[in-house]
Structures are given as C-alpha cells and as structure tokens.
XYZ file of C-alpha atoms in Angstrom:
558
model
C -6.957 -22.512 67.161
C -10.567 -23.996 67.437
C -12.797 -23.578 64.485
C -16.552 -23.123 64.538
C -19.281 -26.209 63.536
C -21.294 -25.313 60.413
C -24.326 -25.852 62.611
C -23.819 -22.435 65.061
C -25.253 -19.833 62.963
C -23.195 -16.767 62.562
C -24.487 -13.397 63.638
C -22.349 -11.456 61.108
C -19.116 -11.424 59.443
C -16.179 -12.984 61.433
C -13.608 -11.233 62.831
C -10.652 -13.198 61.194
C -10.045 -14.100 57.634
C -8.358 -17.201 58.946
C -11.439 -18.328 61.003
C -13.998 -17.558 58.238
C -11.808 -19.749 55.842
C -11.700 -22.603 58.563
C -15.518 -22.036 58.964
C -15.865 -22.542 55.391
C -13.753 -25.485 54.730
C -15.251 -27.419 57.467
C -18.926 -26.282 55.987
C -17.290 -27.799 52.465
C -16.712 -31.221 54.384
C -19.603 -31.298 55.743
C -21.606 -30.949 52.435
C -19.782 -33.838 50.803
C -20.877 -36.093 53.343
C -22.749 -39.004 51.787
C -24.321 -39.931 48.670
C -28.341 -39.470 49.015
C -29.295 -36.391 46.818
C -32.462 -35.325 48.971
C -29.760 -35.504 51.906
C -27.128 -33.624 50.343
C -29.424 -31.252 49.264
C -30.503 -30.961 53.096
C -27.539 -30.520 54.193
C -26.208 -27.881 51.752
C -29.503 -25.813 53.354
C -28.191 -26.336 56.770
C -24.671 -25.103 55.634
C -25.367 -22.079 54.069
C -28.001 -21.291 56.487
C -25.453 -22.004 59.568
C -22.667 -19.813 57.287
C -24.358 -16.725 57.054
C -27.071 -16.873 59.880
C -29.636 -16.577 57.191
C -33.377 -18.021 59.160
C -34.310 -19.744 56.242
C -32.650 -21.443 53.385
C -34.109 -23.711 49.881
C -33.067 -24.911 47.224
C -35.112 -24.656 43.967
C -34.186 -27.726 41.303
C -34.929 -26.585 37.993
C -36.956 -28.786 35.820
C -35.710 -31.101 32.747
C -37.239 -28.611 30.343
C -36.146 -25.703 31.977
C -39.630 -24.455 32.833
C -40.089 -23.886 36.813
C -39.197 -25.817 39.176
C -39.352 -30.031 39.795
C -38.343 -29.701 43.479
C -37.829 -27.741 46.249
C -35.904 -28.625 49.528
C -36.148 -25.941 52.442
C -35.080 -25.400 55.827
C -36.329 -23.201 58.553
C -39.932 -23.280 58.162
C -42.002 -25.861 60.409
C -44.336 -28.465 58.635
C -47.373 -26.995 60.125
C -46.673 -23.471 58.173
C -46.061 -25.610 55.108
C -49.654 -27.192 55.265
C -51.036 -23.918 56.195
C -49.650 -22.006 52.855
C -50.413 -25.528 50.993
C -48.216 -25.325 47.678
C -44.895 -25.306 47.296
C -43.152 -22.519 44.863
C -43.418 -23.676 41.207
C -40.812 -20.875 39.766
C -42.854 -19.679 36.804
C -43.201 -16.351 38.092
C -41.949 -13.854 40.578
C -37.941 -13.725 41.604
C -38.116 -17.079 41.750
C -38.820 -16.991 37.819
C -36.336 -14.629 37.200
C -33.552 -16.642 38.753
C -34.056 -19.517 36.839
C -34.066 -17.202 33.413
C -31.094 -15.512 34.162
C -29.108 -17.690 36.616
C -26.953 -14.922 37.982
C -26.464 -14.292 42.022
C -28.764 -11.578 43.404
C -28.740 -10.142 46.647
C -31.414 -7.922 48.149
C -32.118 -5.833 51.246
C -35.679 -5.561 50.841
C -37.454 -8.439 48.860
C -40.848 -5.946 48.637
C -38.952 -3.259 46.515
C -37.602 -5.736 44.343
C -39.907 -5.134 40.756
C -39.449 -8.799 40.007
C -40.978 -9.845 43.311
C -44.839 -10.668 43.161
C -45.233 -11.104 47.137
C -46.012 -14.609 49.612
C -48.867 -16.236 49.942
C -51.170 -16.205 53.036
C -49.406 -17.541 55.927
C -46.020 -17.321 54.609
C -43.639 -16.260 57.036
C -41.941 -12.573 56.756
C -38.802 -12.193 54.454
C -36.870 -9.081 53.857
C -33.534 -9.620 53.345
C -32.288 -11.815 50.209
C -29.331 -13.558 48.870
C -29.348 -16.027 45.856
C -27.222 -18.087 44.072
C -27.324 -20.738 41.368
C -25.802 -24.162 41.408
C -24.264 -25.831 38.308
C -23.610 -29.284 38.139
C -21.059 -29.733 35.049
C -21.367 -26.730 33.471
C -25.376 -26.605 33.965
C -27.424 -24.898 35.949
C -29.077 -27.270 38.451
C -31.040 -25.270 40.409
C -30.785 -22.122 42.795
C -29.931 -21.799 46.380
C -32.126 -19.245 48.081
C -31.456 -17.490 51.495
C -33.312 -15.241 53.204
C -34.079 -12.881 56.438
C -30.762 -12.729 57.930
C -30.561 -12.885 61.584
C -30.172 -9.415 63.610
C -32.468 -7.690 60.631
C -29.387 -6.197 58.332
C -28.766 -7.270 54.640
C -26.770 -10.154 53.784
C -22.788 -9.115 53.552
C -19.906 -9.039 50.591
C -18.256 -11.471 52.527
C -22.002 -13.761 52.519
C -22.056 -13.654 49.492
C -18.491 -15.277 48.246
C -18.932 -17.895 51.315
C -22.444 -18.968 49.110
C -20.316 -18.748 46.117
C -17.730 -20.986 47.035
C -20.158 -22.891 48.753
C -21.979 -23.350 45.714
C -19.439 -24.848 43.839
C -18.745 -27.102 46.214
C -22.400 -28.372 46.366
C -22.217 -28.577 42.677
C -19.794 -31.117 42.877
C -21.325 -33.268 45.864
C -24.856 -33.066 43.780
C -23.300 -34.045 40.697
C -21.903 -37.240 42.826
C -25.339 -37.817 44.453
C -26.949 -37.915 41.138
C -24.490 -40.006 39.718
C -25.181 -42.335 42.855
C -28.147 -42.070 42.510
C -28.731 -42.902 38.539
C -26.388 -46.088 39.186
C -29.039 -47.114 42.003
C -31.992 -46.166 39.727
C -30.257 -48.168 36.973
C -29.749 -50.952 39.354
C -33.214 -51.409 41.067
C -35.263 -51.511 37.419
C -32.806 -54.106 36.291
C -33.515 -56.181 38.936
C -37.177 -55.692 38.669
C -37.329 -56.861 35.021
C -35.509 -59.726 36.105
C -38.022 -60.294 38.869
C -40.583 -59.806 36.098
C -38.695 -62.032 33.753
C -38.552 -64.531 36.404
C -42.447 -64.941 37.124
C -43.541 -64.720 34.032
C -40.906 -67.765 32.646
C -41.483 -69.926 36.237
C -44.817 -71.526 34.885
C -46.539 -70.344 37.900
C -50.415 -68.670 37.692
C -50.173 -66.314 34.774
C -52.389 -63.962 37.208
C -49.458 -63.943 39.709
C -47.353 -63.359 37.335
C -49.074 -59.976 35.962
C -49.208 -58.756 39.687
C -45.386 -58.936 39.848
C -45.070 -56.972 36.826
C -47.452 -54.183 38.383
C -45.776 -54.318 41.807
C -42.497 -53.894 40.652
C -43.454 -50.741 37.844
C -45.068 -49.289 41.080
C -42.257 -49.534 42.979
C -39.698 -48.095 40.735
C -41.813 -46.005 39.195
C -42.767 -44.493 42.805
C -46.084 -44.226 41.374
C -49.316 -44.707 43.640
C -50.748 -46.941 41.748
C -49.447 -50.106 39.009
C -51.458 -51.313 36.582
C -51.509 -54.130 33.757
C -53.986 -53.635 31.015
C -54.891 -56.255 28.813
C -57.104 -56.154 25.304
C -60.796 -56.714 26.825
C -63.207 -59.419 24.730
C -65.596 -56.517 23.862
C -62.807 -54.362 22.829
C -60.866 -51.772 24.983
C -58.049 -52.532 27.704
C -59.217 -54.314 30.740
C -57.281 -53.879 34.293
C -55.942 -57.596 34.953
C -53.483 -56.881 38.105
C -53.395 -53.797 40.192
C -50.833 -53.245 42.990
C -51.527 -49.951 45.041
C -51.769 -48.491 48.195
C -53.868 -48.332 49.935
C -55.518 -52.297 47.865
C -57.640 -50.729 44.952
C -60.768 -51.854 43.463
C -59.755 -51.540 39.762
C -59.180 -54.679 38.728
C -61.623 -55.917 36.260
C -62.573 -52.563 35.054
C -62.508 -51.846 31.451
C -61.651 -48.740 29.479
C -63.918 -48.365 26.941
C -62.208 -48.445 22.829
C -63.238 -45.076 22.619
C -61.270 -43.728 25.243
C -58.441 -41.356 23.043
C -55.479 -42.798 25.288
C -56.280 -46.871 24.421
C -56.362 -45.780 21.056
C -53.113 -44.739 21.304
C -51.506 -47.479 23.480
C -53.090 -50.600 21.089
C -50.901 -48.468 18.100
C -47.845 -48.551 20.322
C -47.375 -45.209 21.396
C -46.115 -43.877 24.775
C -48.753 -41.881 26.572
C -47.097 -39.026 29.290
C -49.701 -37.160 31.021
C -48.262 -34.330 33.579
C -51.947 -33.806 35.372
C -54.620 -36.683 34.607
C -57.068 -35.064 36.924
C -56.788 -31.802 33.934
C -55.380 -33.302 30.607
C -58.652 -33.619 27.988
C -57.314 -37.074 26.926
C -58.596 -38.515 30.322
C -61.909 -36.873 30.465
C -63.156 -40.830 31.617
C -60.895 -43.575 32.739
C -59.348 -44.565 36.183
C -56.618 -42.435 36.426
C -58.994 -39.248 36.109
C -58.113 -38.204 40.114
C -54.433 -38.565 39.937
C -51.801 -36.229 38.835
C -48.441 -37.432 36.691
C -48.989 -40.640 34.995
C -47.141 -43.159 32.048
C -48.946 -45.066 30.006
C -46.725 -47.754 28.244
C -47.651 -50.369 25.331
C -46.366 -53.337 26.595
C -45.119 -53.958 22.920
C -42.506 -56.474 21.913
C -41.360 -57.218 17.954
C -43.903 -54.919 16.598
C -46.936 -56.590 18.728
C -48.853 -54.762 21.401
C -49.554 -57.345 23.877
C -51.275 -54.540 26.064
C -50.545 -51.432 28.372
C -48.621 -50.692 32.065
C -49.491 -47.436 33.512
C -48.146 -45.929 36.462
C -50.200 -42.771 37.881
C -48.969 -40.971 40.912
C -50.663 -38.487 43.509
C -51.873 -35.457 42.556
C -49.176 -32.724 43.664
C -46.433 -35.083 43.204
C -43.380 -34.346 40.930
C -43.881 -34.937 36.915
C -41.778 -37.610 35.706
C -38.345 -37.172 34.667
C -36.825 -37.536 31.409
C -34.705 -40.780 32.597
C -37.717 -42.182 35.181
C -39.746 -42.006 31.520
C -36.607 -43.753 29.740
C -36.419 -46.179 32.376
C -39.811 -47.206 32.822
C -40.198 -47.734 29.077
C -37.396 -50.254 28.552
C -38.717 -52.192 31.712
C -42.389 -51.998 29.631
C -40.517 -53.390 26.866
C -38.600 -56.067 28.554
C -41.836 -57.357 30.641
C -43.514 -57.508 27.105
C -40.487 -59.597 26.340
C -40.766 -61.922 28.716
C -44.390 -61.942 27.937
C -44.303 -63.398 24.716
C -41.703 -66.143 25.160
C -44.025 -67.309 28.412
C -46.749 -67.340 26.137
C -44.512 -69.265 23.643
C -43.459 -71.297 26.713
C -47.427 -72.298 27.527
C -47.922 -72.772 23.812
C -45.076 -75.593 23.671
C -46.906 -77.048 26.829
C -49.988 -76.826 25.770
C -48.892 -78.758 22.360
C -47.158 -81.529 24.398
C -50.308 -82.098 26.240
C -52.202 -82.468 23.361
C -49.743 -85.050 21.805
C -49.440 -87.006 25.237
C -53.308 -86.939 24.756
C -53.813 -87.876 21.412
C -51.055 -90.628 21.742
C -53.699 -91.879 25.016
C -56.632 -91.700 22.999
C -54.751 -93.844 20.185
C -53.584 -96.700 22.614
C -57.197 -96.638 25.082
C -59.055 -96.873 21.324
C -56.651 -99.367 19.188
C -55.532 -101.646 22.491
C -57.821 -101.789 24.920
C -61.085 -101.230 23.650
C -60.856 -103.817 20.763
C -59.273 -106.068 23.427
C -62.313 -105.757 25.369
C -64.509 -106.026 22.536
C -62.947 -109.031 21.556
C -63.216 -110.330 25.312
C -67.140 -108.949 25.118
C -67.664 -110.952 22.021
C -66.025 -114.119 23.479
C -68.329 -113.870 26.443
C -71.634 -113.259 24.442
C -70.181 -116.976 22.615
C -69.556 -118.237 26.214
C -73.364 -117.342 26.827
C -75.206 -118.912 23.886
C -72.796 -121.977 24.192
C -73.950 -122.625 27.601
C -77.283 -124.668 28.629
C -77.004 -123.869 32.203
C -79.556 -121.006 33.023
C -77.671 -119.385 35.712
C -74.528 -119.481 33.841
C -75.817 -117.705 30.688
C -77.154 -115.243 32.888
C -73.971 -114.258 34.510
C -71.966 -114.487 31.818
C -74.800 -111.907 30.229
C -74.298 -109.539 33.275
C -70.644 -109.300 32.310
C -71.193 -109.069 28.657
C -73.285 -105.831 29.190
C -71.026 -104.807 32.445
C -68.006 -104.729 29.348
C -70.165 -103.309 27.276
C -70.590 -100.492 29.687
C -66.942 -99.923 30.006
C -66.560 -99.911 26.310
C -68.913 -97.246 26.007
C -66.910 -95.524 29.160
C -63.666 -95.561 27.814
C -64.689 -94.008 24.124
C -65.991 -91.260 26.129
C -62.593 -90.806 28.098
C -61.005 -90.852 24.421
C -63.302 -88.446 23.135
C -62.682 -86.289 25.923
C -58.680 -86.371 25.461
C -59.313 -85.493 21.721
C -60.908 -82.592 22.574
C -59.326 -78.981 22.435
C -58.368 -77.864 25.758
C -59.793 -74.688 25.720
C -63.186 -76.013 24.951
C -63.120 -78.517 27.490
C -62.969 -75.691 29.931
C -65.999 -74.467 29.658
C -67.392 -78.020 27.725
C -70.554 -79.469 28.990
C -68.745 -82.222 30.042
C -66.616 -80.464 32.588
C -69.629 -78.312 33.634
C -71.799 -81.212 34.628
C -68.658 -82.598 36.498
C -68.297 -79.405 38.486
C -72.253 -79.832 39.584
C -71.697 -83.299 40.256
C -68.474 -82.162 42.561
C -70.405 -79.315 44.317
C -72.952 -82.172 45.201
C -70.742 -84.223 46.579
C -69.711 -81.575 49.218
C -73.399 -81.705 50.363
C -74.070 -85.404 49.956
C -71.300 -86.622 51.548
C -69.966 -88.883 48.688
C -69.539 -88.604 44.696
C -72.120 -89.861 41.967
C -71.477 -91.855 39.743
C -71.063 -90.147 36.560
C -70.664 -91.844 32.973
C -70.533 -90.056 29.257
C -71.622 -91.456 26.366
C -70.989 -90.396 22.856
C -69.241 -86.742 21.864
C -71.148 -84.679 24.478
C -68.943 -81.332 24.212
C -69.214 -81.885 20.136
C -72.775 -82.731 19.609
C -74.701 -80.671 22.438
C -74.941 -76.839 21.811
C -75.311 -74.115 24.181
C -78.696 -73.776 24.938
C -79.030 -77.344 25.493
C -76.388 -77.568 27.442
C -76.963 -74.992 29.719
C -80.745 -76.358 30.316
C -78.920 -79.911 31.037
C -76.840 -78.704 33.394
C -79.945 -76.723 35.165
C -81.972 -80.034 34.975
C -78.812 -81.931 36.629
C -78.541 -79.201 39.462
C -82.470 -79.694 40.111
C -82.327 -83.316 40.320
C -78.931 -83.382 42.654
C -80.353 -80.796 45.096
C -83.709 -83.009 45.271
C -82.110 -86.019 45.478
C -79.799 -84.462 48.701
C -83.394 -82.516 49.926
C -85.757 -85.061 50.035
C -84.607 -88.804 48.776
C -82.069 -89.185 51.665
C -80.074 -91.279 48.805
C -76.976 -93.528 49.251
C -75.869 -93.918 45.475
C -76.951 -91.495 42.671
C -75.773 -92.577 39.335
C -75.547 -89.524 36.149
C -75.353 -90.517 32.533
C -75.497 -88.319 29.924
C -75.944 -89.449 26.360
C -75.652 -87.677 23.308
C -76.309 -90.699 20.927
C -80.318 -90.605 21.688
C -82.819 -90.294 18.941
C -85.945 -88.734 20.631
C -89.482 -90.116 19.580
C -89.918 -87.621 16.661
C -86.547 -89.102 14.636
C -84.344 -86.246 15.756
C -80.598 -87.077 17.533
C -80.624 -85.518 21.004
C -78.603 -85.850 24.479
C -80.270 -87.547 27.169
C -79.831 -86.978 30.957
C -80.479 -89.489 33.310
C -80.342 -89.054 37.315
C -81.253 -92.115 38.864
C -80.830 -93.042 43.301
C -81.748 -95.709 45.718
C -83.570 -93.231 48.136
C -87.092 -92.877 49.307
C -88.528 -92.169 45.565
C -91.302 -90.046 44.913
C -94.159 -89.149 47.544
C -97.661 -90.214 46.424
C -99.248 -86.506 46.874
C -95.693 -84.622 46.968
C -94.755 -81.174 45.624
C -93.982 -81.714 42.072
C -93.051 -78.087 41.549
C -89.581 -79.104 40.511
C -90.453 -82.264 37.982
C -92.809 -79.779 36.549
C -90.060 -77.296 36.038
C -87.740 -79.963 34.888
C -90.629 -80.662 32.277
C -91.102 -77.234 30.926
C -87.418 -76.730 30.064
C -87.229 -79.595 27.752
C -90.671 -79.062 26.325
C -89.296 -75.703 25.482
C -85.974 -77.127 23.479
C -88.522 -79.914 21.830
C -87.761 -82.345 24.061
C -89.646 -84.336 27.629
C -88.560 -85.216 30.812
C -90.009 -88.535 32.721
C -89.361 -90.442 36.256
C -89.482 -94.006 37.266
C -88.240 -96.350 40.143
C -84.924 -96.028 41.247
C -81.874 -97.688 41.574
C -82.269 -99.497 44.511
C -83.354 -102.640 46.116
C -86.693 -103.485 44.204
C -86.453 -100.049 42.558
C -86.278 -98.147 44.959
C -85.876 -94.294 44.996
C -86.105 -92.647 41.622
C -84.686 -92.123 38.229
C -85.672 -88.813 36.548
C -84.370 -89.031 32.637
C -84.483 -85.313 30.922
C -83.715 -85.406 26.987
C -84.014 -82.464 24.412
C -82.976 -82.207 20.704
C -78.530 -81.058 20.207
C-alpha cells in the first residue's frame, strides 16, 4: 500500500481511514525533522497546509507577556503581497485576538459572519473558510496555527479538524525541542562572546580595539542593528566610544547630553528596555530616536558604573525577549568585568613603568651625572694647569661640551620623573611632535635639547605660544633658509631682563640667514606673541660656517 507525501495537498477527506492515518503519521515525521525553530515552524505550515488542502497556513507565536503576537510564520502568500499589505498581524484585535484569549480550536465557514472578525487590510488576499488551532508547548500555549480558504471552496471537515489536532500536538513537541535547541545555542554563542570580550580587553592590545569587540559581539548576539559602547563624556553625559553597525555608522564620538532621562538612569545602574525608540518619550533626543526595540545596559561591575552598551534594532523588528534581555545583561555585566581588571591590569603597568623610571632617573642622576661632573671638574683643572694656548682651549671645548651633556641628561631625568599622563600632552612632547613633523619635510631631524623642568615650570598659554613660535621658525627655516642642521633648545631656567623666571626658545640653522630687504611678516608675528605674554623675541647669525644662517631666540615669562 503506497502512502501519500505531506507535500500533495488533499482535495477533501480520504477515502480510507487507513490511508488518512498513514498520511498523518508520515506528516508527524516530517514535522520533527530538524532542530531550527523558524524551520520547524515552516514546516509545520507546509504540513497542515498539504493535510487538509487549506491555500494558506500561519502560525501566530504569542508574546512573553501574553499580549499579541511576537511572530508570525506563513505560507501561501507571495512576498510581493506581503510588501503590498505592509504589516504583519499583531493579534490585539480581531479573531486573531480572540484566539490568543481563549485558546480553544475554532472552525469557520465564512470568516465575514464571524462577530469577532474585524476584516483584511487592503491587498490582502480573499479568505472564507477557517480552521484554528492552538499549540502548547509543555502545558502552555505557544501560539496558534491558523488555516484558511480550503481548496474546492467548501468548509474545512470533522475529519480536518482532528488531523490539525493531532498535528498540533505533535508540533508542540518538535517546537518545544527546537526551542530547547535553540536556548542551548543562544546560551552557547553569548558565552563565547564574553569570552571573546574577556579576551581583548585582558590581551593588552589598543583599549579602542578592545571596546569595538565588545560592541561587535553585543550586536551580533543581540541581532540588533546597531552596538554601541558608551563611556562617561569629560563635560558630563555618555559619549559613543566604539560603534559596530551595518551599514558603518557615524556615531562614534557623539555625546548624549546629562540631561537626557535615559543616561540618568544608566550612570545609577539601571536597565533601560525601550519596545519603540522612534515613540517612547524617554528618547525624545539621542541616537537611537529612528530605531524601534532597543537595551540599554550599565556596564556596571561591584557596584561601579563604568558606562553603558546599547543595542537598538530596526524599526518593525521583534521586541526583545524575556531571555535575549537576561542574556544580554549578564554579557553587560561580564564585559564590565573584564573591564575593570584590564583597567587594574594597565594600572599595575602603568606603576611598573613608573618604578623602572624612577629607578633610571636615580642611577642617570647619582652615577653618571656626578661622574661626569667630576670628569668636567677634572678637565676645567686640566685647563688652568696647562700653559699651552691650544691645549687650554680644547680642553675648554670639552669642559663646556660635558657641561652640555650634564645639562642634557637632568632633562632626560626630569622627563622620566614626570607623570605619564602629563607627559602626553607636556610641552615637552608637543615640541617633539613639531620637531618630528619637520623632519618629514626637511629631510632629517633637529637637534633638540631641554633644559630645566619644562613640562613643570611652563604653563599653558606659554606653552602653546612656544610651540606656535617653534612651528613658525621650522616652516621658515624649511621655506626659505635651505638649512642643513637646525638645532632647538628650550630653556625654562631663563630670567628675562625685568627679573622674572621665564622659558626661552631658541631655533638656530646654518642656511642662507636673513635677506637684507626680506618679508619679515613672520619675525614680526613671532614678536607680537611674546610681547603679548611679557616677553621679546630676537635673531642673529646662525649656526654655520662664520655664522651663517640664523638663530631666532623667542622667550616669555612661565
């Protein structure tokens, strides 16, 4: 005896018991094929539709709180009519509605006559004839599988309706093992994205790459449009500091403002859930404004908000579940983790680096620069001992030569005394960066030498001038002096002609020197900016052979 596949639709009730229960069990195989829920759901459509020659078949997944519907999976209508209708069926109303508040099967000739009914909207295709049935997944109602305009234009059967039945039960069980599948893969996949978190953050790499991880991977799992770490902003608020979306955004760097409701909420370590941003009043400004269901996670670790993940998606897209919410927050939780102990981790390196330093700064100052003082003090001896002129003067050359290095290596000590952070955005490491730049479009380095606590001594507005003067006089010397060697010294151990202690700059190369009749626009500017901080600015012959080329000095008060 052959039995019929699942997929030829049935034009009425069979003609034997035995081949309808044949039809049936086959139909029951075929639903319990694989593990995807989306799939199974698919293919319990296709079954019930192929079972009872039904033209279209859905199934309505009722949401966590029991209010409408979170999905719907259909079968029978092209993608085209889909776009043309343009929403799906929520469930809050109509038979639809009904179903889901009283989850009992209901079979219909005429869907029009039915008082429950409220009608399609445009485009929707024709439907007369109705059967439905709900699903329960241990014990629970899971959702509802609808079937409708049976093929030939008469009312579903009896015999229709206690193939759905069974049918149903069976597609309770092979949903129940789908979502159990599927929760172990959910679990799975945001475990091994907070390792991969865990991992970046604790490798020592950029702390920027590390941040991007953490929003790739909550985009990923959360199959959100958008990922987002927030950190507290300087002026107050949360600014975006990695971004991973698709299509590439251009959020990061944007702040949201402290008075913004939500921030106010994240920085005191509350979870924000948000079912439309586009509509909630909450989000009236801020980036997530055009999207639809979002999270917004403290990233909060032993009582300490260390910032905020938030994970927006599409507008139309399905509000969050109750475990996707669960889920996300423990992997907020575990990045902020990891985010702490690599901050930790940077602290201990940063402290190590500052004793290496300091234990640097102790042997360059107690070893080698009384060694060479001693040596320099030996030498001046050598010089005054002598009666030979042209000995006393080269021994003088290398008395002031040592002295020179002295003075060098006392700045290299201040400089590893200094806090790290400062010496970041020091004047000493800005004038190196100019002097670096220059090099590119000199062909070759200055010489550069320190003297005396610059990053201590000189403050801001001094500094800043300085470093203008020092860009002025590098881009003349590459524009016009055609210079081999250019040799910078600043000195913060100066007393200016009034009394007062100042920092002295000091640009000095072997070029061509200074035109008789030249533009002087830029020595005059030079002039003006030190004259305004109380200070002067003068040029002489240069460095080279019978002082050739130019020195420009530039000094102002700290």
């Amino acid at each position: 005896m052959s039995t019929a596949s699942p997929r030829e639709p049935l034009s009425g009730p069979p003609a034997e018991p035995a081949g309808r229960v044949l039809r049936l069990l086959e139909a029951m195989r075929f639903v319990a094929t694989g593990l995807e829920l989306h799939s199974t759901l698919d293919r319990i459509c296709e079954t019930a539709a192929d079972l009872t020659g039904a033209r279209y078949a859905a199934i309505g997944v009722i949401a966590e709180d029991g209010e409408g519907l979170s999905d719907f999976v259909y079968r029978g209508v092209d993608e085209a009519t889909v776009r043309r209708i343009g929403r799906r069926p929520d469930g809050r109303k109509g038979l639809l509605g009904a179903l889901i508040r009283d989850p009992e099967p209901v079979r219909l000739a005429d869907l029009a006559t039915d008082p429950r009914s409220c009608g399609f909207p445009a485009h929707h295709p024709p439907m007369r004839s109705f059967l439905g049935v709900p699903i329960r997944v241990h014990g629970a109602v899971f959702g509802n599988l609808y079937l409708t305009e049976k093929q030939g234009g008469g009312p579903f059967h009896d015999h229709d309706l206690d193939v759905v039945r069974v049918l149903a039960v069976e597609a309770g069980i092979a949903v129940g093992n789908a979502r159990l599948y599927e929760a172990a893969r959910q679990r799975e996949r945001w475990i091994d994205g907070s390792v991969a978190v865990t991992t970046a953050l604790l490798s020592g790499g950029d702390a920027d790459d590390a941040l991007q991880v953490v929003a790739e991977q909550a985009r990923r799992l959360s199959g959100s449009a958008v990922g987002a770490v927030l950190l507290p902003a300087d002026e107050g608020g949360l600014e975006i500091v990695a971004v991973a979306s698709r299509p590439p955004s251009a959020l990061l760097g944007v702040v949201v403002p402290p008075d913004n409701r939500v921030v106010a909420e994240l920085l005191d370590g509350q979870e924000v859930f948000v079912d439309d941003a586009a509509t909630d009043p909450r989000l009236s400004t801020g980036f997530v404004r055009g999207y639809g269901p979002t999270m917004m996670l403290p990233l909060k670790s032993d009582g300490r908000v260390l910032g905020a993940l938030v994970t927006p998606r599409a507008r139309g897209e399905r509000p969050f579940t109750r475990t996707e919410r669960t889920r996300a927050a423990g992997f907020a939780a575990q990045a902020a983790l990891a985010l702490m102990m690599a901050e930790a981790q940077r602290d201990r390196e940063r402290l190590a680096v500052y004793e290496d330093r300091e234990r640097i700064a102790r042997d360059l100052h107690d070893l080698v620069v009384q060694r060479l003082f001693a040596a320099g003090t030996m030498l001046e001896r050598a010089r005054r001992g002598s009666v030979v002129p042209e000995v006393r003067e080269r021994v003088g050359r290398a008395a002031v030569e040592l002295d020179v290095t002295i003075q060098e290596i006392r700045s290299v000590v201040f400089a590893l005394r200094q806090d790290l952070g400062t010496a970041a955005s020091g004047l000493r490491t800005r004038v190196l960066r100019e002097i670096n730049t220059a090099a590119v479009t000199l062909g070759f380095r200055p010489a550069h030498r320190f003297v005396g606590e610059v990053d201590e001594l000189v403050g801001d507005l001094t500094g800043t001038n300085l470093v203008a003067a020092l860009r002025e006089a590098l881009s003349n010397a590459f524009r016009h002096a055609g210079a081999a060697r250019i040799d910078v010294v600043v000195d913060a151990t100066v007393t200016l002609p009034d009394g007062r202690p100042g920092v002295r700059l000091t640009v000095a190369d072997d070029g061509v020197g200074i035109p008789e009749g030249g533009r002087r626009s830029g020595l005059r500017n030079l002039a003006r900016r030190a004259e305004s901080l109380g200070g002067g600015s003068r040029y002489g012959p240069g460095i080279g052979p019978g002082g050739r080329g130019a020195t420009l000095v530039w000094e102002a008060p700290y």
